[in-house]
mmCIF file of C-alpha atoms in Angstrom:
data_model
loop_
_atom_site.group_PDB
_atom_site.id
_atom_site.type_symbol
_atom_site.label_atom_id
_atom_site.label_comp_id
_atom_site.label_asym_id
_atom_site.label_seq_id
_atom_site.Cartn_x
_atom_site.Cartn_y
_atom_site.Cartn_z
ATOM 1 C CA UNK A 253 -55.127 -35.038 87.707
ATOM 2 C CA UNK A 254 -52.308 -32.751 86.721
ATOM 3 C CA UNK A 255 -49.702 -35.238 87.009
ATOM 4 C CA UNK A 256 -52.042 -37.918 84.568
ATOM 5 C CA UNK A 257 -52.456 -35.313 81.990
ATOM 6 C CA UNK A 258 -48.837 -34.127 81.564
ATOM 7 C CA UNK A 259 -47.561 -38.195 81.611
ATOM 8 C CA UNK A 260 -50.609 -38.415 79.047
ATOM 9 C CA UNK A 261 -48.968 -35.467 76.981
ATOM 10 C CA UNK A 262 -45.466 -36.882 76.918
ATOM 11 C CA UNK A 263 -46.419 -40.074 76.170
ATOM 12 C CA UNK A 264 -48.067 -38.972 72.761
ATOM 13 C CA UNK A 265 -45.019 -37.229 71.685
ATOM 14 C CA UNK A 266 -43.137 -39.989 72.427
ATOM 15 C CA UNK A 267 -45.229 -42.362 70.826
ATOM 16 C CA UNK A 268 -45.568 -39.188 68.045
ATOM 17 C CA UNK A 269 -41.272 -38.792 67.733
ATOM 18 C CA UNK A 270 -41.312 -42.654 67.333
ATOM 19 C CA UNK A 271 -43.861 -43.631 64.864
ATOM 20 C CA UNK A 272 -42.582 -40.695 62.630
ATOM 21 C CA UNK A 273 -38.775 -42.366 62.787
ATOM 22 C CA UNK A 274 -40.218 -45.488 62.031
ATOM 23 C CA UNK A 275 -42.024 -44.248 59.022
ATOM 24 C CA UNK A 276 -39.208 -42.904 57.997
ATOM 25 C CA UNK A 277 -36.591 -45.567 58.689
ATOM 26 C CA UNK A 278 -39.309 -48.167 57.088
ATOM 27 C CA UNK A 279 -40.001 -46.423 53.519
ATOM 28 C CA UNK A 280 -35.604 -45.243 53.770
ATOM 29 C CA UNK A 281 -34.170 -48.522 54.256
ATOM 30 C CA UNK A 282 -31.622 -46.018 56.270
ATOM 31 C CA UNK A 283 -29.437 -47.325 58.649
ATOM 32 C CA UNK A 284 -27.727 -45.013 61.465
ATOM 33 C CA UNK A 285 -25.925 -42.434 60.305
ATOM 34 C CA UNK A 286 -27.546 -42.238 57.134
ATOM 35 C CA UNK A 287 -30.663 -40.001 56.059
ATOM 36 C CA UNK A 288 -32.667 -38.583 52.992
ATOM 37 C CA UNK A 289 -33.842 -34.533 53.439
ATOM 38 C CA UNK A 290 -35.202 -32.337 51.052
ATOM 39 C CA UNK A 291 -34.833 -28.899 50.257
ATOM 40 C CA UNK A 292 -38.407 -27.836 47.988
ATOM 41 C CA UNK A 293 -38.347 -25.938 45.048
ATOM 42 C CA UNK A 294 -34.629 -25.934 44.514
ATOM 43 C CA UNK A 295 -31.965 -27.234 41.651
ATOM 44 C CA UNK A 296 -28.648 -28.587 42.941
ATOM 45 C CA UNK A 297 -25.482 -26.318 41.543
ATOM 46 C CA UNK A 298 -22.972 -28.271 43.805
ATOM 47 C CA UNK A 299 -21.899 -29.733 47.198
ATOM 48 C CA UNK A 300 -18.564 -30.759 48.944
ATOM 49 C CA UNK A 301 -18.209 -32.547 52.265
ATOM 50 C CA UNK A 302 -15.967 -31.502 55.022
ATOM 51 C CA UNK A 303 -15.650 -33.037 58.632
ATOM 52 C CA UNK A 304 -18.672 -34.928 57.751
ATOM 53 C CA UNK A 305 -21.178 -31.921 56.900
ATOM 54 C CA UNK A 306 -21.650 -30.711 54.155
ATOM 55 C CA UNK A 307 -22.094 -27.671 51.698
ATOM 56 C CA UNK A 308 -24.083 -27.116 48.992
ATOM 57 C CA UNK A 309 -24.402 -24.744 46.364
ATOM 58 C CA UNK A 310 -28.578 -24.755 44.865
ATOM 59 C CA UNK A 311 -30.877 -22.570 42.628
ATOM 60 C CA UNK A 312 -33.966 -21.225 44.582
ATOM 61 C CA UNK A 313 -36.450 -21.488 42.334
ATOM 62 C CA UNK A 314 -39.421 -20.430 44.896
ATOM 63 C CA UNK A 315 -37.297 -17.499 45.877
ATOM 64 C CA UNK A 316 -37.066 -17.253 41.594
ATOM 65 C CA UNK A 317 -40.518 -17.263 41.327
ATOM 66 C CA UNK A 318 -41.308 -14.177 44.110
ATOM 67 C CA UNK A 319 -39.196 -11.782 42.374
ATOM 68 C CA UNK A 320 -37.528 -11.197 38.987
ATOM 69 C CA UNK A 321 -35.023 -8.118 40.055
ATOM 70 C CA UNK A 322 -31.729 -9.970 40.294
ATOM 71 C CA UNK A 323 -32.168 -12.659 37.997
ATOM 72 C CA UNK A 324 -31.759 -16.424 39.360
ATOM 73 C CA UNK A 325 -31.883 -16.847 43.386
ATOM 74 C CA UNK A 326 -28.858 -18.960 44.143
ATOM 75 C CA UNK A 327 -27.789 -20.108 47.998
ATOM 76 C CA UNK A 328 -25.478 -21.581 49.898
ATOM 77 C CA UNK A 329 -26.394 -24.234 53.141
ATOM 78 C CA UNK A 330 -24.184 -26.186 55.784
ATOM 79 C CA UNK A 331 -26.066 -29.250 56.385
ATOM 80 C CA UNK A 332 -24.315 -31.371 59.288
ATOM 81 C CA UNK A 333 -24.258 -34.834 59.884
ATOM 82 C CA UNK A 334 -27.780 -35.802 60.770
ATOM 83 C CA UNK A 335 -28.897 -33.980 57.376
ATOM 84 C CA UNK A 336 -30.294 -30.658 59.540
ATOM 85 C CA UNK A 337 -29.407 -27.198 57.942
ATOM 86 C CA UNK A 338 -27.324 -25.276 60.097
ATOM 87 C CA UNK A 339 -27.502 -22.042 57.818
ATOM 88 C CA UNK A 340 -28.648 -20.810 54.549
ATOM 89 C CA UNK A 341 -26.447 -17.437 52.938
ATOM 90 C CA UNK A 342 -27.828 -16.253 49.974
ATOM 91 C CA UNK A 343 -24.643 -15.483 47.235
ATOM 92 C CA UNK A 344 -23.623 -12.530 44.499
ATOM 93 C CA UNK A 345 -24.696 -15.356 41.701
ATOM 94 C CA UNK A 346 -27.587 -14.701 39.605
ATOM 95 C CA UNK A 347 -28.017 -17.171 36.984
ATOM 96 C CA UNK A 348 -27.854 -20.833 36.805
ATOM 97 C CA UNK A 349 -23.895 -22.096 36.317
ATOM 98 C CA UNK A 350 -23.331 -24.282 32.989
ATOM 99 C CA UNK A 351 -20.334 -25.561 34.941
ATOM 100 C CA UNK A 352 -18.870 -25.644 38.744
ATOM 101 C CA UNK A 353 -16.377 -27.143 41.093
ATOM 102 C CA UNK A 354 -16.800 -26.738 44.901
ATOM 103 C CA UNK A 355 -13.424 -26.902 46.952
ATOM 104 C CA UNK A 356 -11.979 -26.464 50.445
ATOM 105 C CA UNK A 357 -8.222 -24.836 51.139
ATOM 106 C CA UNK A 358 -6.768 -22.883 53.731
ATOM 107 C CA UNK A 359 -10.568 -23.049 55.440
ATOM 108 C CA UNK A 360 -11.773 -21.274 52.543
ATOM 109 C CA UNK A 361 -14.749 -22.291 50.462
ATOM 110 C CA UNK A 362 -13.760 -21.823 46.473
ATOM 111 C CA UNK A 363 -16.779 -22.034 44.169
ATOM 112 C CA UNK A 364 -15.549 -21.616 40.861
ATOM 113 C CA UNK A 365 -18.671 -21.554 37.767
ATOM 114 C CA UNK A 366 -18.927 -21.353 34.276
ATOM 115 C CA UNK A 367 -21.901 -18.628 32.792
ATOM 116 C CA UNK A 368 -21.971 -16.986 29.278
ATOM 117 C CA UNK A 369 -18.191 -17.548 28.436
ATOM 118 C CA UNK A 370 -16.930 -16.765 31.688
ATOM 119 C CA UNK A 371 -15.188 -18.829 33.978
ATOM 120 C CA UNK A 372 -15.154 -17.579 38.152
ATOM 121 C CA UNK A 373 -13.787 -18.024 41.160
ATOM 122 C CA UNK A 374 -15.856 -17.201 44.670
ATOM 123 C CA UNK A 375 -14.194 -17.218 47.934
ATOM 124 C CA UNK A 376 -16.565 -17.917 51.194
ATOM 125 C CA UNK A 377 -15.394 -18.652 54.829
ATOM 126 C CA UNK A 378 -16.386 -21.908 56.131
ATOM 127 C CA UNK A 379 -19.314 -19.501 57.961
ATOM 128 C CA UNK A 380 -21.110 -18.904 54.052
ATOM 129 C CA UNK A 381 -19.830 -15.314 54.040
ATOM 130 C CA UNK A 382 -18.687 -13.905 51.171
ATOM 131 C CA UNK A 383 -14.618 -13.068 50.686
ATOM 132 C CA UNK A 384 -14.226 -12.132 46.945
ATOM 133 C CA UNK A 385 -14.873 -12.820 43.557
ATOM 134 C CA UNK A 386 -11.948 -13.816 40.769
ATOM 135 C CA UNK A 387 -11.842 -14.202 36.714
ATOM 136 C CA UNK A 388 -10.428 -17.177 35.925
ATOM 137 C CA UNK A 389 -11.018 -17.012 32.277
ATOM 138 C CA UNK A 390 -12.914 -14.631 29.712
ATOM 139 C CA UNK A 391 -14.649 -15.273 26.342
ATOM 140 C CA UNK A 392 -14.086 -18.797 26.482
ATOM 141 C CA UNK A 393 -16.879 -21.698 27.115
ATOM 142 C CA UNK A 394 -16.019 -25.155 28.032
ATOM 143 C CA UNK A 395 -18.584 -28.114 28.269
ATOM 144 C CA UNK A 396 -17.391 -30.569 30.745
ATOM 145 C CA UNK A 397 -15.245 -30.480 33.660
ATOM 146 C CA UNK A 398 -12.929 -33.523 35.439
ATOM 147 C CA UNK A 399 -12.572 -33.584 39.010
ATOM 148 C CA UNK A 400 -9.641 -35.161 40.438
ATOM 149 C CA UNK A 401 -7.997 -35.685 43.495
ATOM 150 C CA UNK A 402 -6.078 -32.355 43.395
ATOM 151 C CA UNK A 403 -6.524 -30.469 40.696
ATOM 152 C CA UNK A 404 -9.939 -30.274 37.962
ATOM 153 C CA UNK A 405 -9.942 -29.748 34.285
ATOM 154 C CA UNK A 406 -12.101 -27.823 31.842
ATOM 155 C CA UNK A 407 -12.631 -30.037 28.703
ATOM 156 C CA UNK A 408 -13.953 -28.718 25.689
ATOM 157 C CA UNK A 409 -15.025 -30.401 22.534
ATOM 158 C CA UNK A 410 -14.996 -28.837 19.014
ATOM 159 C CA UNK A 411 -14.562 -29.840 15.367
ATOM 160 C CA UNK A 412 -11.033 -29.830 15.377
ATOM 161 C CA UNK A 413 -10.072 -31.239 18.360
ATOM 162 C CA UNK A 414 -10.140 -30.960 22.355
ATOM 163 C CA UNK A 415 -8.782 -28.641 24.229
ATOM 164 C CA UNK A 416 -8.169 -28.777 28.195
ATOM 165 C CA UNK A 417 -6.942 -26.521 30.558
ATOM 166 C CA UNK A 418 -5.787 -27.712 34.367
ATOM 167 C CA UNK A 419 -6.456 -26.158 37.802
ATOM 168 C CA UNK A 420 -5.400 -26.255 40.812
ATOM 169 C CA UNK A 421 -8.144 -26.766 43.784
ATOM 170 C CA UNK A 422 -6.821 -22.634 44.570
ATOM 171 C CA UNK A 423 -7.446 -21.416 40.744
ATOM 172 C CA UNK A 424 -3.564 -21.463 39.394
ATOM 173 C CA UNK A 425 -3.422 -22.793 36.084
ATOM 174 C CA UNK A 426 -1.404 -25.788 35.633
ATOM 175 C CA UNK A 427 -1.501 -26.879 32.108
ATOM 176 C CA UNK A 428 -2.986 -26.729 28.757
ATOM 177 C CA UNK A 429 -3.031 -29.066 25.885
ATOM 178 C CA UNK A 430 -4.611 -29.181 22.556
ATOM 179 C CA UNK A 431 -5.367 -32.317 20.251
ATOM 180 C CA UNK A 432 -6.144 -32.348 16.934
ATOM 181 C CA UNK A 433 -8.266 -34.565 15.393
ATOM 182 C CA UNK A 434 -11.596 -34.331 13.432
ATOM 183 C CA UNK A 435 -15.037 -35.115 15.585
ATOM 184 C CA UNK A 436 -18.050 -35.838 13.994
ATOM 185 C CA UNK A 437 -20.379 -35.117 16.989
ATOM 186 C CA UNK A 438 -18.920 -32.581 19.605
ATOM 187 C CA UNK A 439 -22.486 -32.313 21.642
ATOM 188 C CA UNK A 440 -22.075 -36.103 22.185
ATOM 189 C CA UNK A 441 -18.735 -36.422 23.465
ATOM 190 C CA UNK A 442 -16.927 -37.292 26.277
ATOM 191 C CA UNK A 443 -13.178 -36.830 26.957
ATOM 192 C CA UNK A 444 -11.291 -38.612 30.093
ATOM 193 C CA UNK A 445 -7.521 -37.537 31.069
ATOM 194 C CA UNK A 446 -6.038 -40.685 32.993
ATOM 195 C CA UNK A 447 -2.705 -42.619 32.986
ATOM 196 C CA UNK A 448 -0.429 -39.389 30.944
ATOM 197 C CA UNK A 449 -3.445 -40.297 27.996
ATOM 198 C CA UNK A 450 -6.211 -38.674 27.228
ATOM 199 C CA UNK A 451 -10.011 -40.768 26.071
ATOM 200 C CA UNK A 452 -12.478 -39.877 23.652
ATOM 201 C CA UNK A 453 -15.534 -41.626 24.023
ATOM 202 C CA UNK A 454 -18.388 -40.610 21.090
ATOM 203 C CA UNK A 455 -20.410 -41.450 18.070
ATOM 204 C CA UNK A 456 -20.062 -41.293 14.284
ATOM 205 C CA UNK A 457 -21.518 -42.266 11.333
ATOM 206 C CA UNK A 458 -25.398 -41.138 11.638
ATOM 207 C CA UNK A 459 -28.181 -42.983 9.542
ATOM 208 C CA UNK A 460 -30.956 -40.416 8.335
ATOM 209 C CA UNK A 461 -33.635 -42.641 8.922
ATOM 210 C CA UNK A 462 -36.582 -43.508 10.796
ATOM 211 C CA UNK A 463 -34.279 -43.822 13.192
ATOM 212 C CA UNK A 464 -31.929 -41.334 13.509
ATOM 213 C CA UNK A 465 -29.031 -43.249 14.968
ATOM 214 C CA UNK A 466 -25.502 -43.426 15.239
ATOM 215 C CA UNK A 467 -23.670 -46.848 13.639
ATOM 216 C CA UNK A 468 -20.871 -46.560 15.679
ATOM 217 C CA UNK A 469 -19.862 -46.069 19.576
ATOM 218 C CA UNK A 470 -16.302 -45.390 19.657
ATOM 219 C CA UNK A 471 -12.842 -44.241 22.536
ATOM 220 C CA UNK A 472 -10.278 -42.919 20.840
ATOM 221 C CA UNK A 473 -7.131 -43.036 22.908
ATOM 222 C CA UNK A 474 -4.462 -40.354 22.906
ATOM 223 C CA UNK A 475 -0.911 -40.014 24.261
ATOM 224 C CA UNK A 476 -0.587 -36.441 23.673
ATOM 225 C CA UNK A 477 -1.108 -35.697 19.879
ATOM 226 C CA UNK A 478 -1.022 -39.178 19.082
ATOM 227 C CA UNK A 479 -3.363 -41.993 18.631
ATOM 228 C CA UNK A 480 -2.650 -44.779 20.122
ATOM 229 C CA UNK A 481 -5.568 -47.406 19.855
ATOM 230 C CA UNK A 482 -9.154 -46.831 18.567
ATOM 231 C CA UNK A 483 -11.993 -49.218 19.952
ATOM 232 C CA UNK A 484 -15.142 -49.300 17.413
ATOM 233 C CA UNK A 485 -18.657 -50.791 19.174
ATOM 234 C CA UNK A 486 -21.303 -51.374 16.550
ATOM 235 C CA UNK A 487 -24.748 -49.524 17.689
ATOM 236 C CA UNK A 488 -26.999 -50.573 15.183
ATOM 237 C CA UNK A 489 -29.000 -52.529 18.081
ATOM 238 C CA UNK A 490 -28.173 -50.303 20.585
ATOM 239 C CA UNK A 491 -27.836 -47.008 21.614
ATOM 240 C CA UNK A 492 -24.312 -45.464 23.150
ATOM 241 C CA UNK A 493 -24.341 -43.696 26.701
ATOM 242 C CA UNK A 494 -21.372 -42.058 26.257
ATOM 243 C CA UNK A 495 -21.275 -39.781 29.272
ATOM 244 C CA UNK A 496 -20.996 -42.383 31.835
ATOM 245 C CA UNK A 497 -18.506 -44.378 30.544
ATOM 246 C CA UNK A 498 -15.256 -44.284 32.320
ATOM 247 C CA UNK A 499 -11.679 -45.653 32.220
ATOM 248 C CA UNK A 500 -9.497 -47.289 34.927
ATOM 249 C CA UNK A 501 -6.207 -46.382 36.569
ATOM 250 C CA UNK A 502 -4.921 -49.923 34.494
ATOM 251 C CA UNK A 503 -6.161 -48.613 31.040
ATOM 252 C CA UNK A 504 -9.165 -50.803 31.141
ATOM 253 C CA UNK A 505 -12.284 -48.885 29.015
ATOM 254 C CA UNK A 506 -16.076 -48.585 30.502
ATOM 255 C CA UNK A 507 -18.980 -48.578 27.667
ATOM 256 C CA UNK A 508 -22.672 -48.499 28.374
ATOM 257 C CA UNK A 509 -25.420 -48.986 26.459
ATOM 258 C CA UNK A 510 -28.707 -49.242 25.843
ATOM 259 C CA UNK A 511 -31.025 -51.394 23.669
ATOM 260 C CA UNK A 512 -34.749 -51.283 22.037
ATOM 261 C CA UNK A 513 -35.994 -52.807 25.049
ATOM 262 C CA UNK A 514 -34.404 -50.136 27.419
ATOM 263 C CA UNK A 515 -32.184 -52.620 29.432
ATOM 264 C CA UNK A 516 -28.668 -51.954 30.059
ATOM 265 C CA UNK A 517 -25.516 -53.104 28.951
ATOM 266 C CA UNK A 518 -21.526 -52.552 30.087
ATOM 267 C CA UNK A 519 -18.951 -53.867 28.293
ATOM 268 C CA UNK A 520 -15.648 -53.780 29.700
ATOM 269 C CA UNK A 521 -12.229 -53.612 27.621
ATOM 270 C CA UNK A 522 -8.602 -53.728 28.213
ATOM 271 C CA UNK A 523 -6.368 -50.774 27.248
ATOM 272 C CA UNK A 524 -5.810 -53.050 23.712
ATOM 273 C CA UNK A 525 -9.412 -52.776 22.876
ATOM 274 C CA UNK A 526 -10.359 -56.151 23.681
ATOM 275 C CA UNK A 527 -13.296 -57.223 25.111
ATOM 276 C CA UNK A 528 -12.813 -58.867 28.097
ATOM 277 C CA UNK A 529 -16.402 -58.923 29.823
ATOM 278 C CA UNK A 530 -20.021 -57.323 29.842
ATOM 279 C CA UNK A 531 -22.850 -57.746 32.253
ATOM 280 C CA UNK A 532 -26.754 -56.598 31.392
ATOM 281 C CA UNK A 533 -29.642 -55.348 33.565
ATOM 282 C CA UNK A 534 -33.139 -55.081 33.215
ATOM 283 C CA UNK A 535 -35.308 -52.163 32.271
ATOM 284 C CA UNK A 536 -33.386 -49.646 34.711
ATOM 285 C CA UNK A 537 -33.030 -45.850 34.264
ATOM 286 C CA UNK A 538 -29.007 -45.136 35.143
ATOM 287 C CA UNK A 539 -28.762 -41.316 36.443
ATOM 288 C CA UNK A 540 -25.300 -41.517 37.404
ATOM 289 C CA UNK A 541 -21.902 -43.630 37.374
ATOM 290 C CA UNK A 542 -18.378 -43.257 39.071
ATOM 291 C CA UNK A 543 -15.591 -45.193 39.358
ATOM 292 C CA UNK A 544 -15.175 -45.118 43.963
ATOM 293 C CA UNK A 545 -11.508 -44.977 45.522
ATOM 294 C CA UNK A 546 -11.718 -49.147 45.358
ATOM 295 C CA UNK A 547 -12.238 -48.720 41.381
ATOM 296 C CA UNK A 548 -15.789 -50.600 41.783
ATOM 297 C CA UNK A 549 -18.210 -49.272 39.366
ATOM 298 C CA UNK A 550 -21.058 -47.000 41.558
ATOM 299 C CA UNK A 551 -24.266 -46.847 40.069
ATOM 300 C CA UNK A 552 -27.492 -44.792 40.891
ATOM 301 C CA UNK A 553 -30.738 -44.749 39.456
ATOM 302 C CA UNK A 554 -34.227 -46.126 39.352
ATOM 303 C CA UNK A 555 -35.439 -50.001 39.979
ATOM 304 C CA UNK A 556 -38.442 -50.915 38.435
ATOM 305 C CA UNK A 557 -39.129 -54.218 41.178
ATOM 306 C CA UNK A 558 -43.075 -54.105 39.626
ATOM 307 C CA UNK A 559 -45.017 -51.664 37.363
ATOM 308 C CA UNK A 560 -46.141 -49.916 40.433
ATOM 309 C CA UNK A 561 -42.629 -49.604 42.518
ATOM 310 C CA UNK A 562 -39.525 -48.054 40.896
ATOM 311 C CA UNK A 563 -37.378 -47.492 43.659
ATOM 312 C CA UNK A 564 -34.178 -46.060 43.950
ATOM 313 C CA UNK A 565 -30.843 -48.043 43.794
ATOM 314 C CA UNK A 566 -27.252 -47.812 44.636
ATOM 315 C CA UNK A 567 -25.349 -50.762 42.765
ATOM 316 C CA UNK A 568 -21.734 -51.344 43.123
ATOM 317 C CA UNK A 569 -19.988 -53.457 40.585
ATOM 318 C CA UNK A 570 -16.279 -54.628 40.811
ATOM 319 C CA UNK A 571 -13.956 -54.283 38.600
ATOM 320 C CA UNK A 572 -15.156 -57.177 36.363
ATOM 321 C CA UNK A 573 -18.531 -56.173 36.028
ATOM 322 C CA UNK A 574 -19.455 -58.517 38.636
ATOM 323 C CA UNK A 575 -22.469 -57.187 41.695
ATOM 324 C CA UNK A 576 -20.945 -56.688 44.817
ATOM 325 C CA UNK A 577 -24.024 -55.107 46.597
ATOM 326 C CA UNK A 578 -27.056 -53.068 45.846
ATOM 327 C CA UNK A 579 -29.334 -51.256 47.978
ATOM 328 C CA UNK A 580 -32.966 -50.604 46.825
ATOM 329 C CA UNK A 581 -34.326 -47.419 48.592
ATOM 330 C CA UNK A 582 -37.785 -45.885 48.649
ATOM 331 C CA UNK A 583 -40.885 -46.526 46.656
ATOM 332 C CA UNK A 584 -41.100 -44.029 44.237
ATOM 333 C CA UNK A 585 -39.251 -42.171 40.255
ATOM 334 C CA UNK A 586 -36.772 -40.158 41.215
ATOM 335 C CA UNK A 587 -36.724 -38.131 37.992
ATOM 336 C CA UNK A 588 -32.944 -36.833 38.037
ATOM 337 C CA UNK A 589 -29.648 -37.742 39.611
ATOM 338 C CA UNK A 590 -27.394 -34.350 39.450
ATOM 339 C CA UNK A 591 -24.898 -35.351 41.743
ATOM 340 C CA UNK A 592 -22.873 -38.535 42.856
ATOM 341 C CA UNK A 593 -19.902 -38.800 44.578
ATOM 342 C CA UNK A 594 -18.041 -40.630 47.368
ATOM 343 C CA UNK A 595 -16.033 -39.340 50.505
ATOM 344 C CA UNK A 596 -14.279 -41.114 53.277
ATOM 345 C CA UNK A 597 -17.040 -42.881 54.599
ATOM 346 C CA UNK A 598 -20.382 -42.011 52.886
ATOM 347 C CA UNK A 599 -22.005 -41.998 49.331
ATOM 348 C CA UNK A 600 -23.825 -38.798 48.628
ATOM 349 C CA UNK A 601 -26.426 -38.984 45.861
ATOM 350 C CA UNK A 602 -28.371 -35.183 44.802
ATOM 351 C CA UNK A 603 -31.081 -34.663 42.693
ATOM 352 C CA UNK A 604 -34.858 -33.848 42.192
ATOM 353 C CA UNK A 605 -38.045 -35.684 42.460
ATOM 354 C CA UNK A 606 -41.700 -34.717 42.418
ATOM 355 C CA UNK A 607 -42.259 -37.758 45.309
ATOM 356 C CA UNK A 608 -45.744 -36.862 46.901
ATOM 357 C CA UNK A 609 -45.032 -40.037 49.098
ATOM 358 C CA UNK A 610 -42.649 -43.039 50.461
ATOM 359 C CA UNK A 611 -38.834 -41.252 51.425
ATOM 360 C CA UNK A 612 -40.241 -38.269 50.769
ATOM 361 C CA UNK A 613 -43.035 -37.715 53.109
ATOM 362 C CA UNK A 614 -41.539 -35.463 55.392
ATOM 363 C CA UNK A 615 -43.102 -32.139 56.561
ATOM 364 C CA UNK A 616 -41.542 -29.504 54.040
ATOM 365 C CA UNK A 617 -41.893 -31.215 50.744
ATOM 366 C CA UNK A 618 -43.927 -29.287 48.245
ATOM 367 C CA UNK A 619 -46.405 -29.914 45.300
ATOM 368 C CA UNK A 620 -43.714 -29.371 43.085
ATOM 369 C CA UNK A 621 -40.166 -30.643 41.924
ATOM 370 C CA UNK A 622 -37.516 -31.017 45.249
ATOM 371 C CA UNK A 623 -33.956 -31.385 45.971
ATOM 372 C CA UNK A 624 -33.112 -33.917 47.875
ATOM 373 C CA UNK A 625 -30.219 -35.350 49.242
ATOM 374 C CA UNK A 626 -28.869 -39.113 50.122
ATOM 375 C CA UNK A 627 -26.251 -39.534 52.773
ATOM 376 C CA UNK A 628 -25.510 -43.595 52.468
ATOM 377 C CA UNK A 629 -22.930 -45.471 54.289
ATOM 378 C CA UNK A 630 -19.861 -47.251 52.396
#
């Protein structure tokens, strides 16, 4: 009798275990070595991958919400490569970072942030523990930041010009350059340093009307103080989406847009400013773009398939605009892509969503806004 009952037991976990990785694997669309975990209540800060795990800097705002003496709650996890945390260090940060950069030398974490005109460097071991803490820069605010394969830069816009300062993965400064020029709209501006020139992608010309747009999308292209070719987009149908456009290691300029009816458009030009192709999509919320190591065009966001399933999609585009593959995943609005990037072998997609149900069914998510995090197969 003992013997029937304890088979009986095991087979209902087993039959448990499996039904719960098939409800998973069903509403993912995962395939092995891939997964989707949440951390509740929390806001991504940043994340770098290393050996295939990964660490990630995130705002605690359940933690926030218990106590008020320190400010912000901000932590530090190791997730490994089945998405399972294998620690959680709080760190000496108590507000939310305007800017960071996560790095890995000499098997030591760097975490450098940007906070009320400060710029900082934290040191961990590759354990979470703390090391030290570094000024970088004082009394100066920047409002974007480049990461590139070896070094990152601090861009900042204002109306006279840009000005960018270069950094080693370590924290020595490598260079700093100033351009002048006049710019109408330095909140809605984006400036890319590729090929020895630097590209300013923004808007001018606003209409004070019912409106309130912009008549002109434009990328201004720099070698060092001096312009070099000027592309001009009308928007008057349209509206510009400056911050994801991009430029590629052969000159060749990325523009989206969007139009009344919310649908998408890229146009594509060569480092002359001609326009050499453009693709559209349907009604699709874009949350995040990057150009991968293959310079295809990465895109993640929401896919409205009826007006009850917007799903989640990860579209790669070559280098013509042209599909190459998409993957639709889950069933639900995932309200905010933070974080995109590719390493080795994986994509890693970060955000939030306030999914009660399809990927995000699992045990620990809460009733209100989550982090969660993507690990996809290239």
């Amino acid at each position: 009798m003992k013997k029937i009952i304890l088979l009986l037991f095991i087979g209902i976990i087993i039959n448990s275990c499996s039904s719960e990785e098939d409800n998973l694997n069903k509403n993912s669309n995962l395939n092995k070595g891939e997964y989707v975990m949440l951390i509740p209540l929390s806001r991504p800060i940043n994340t770098i991958e290393f050996n295939n795990e990964i660490y990630i800097f995130y705002n605690d705002d359940e933690a926030n919400n218990q106590s008020f003496i320190h400010g912000e709650s901000n932590k530090l996890s190791k997730i490994n490569s089945e998405g399972l945390i294998e620690w959680t260090k709080e760190i000496p940060l108590y507000n939310y970072p305007d800017l960071s950069v996560a790095s890995i030398t000499n098997n030591k974490l760097n975490f450098f942030y940007q906070y009320n005109g400060e710029f900082n460097l934290m040191k961990f071991d590759l354990e979470g523990n703390f090391v030290e803490k570094k000024s970088i820069i004082t009394n100066e605010s920047y409002d974007s930041v480049q990461v590139n394969e070896n070094d990152f830069i601090l861009i900042r816009h204002n109306s006279n010009g840009i000005t960018y300062k270069k950094y080693s993965f370590s924290g020595e400064i490598k260079e700093t350059v100033n351009i002048d020029l006049e710019i109408e709209e330095t909140g809605k501006s984006k400036s890319i340093l590729k090929n020895n020139k630097v590209y300013l992608f923004s808007i001018s010309d606003f209409v004070r009307n019912s409106t309130f747009s912009y008549k002109k999308f434009f990328c201004k292209t720099f070698n060092q103080n001096n312009l070099i070719n000027t592309i001009n987009v009308d928007t008057s149908a349209k509206n510009a989406t400056y911050g994801l456009s991009n430029v590629f290691k052969n000159g060749n300029i990325l523009m989206y847009f969007r139009d009344n009816q919310n649908n998408r458009e890229l146009k594509l030009f060569n480092q002359n400013g001609l326009e050499i192709a453009n693709n559209s999509f349907e009604p699709n919320y874009v949350g995040n773009s990057f150009l991968n190591t293959s310079e295809n065009i990465a895109i993640i966001g929401n896919y409205k398939e009826t007006s009850n399933s917007i799903r989640t999609h990860l579209t790669i585009l070559d280098s013509n605009l042209n599909i190459v593959s998409q993957r639709l995943l889950g069933v639900n609005n995932y309200n905010n892509f933070r974080i995109a990037y590719e390493s080795n072998n994986n994509y890693y997609v970060v955000g939030l969503t306030n999914s009660k149900t399809g990927d995000f069914d699992l045990p620990n998510k809460s009733t209100g806004i989550d982090m969660f995090i993507y690990k996809l197969k290239k």
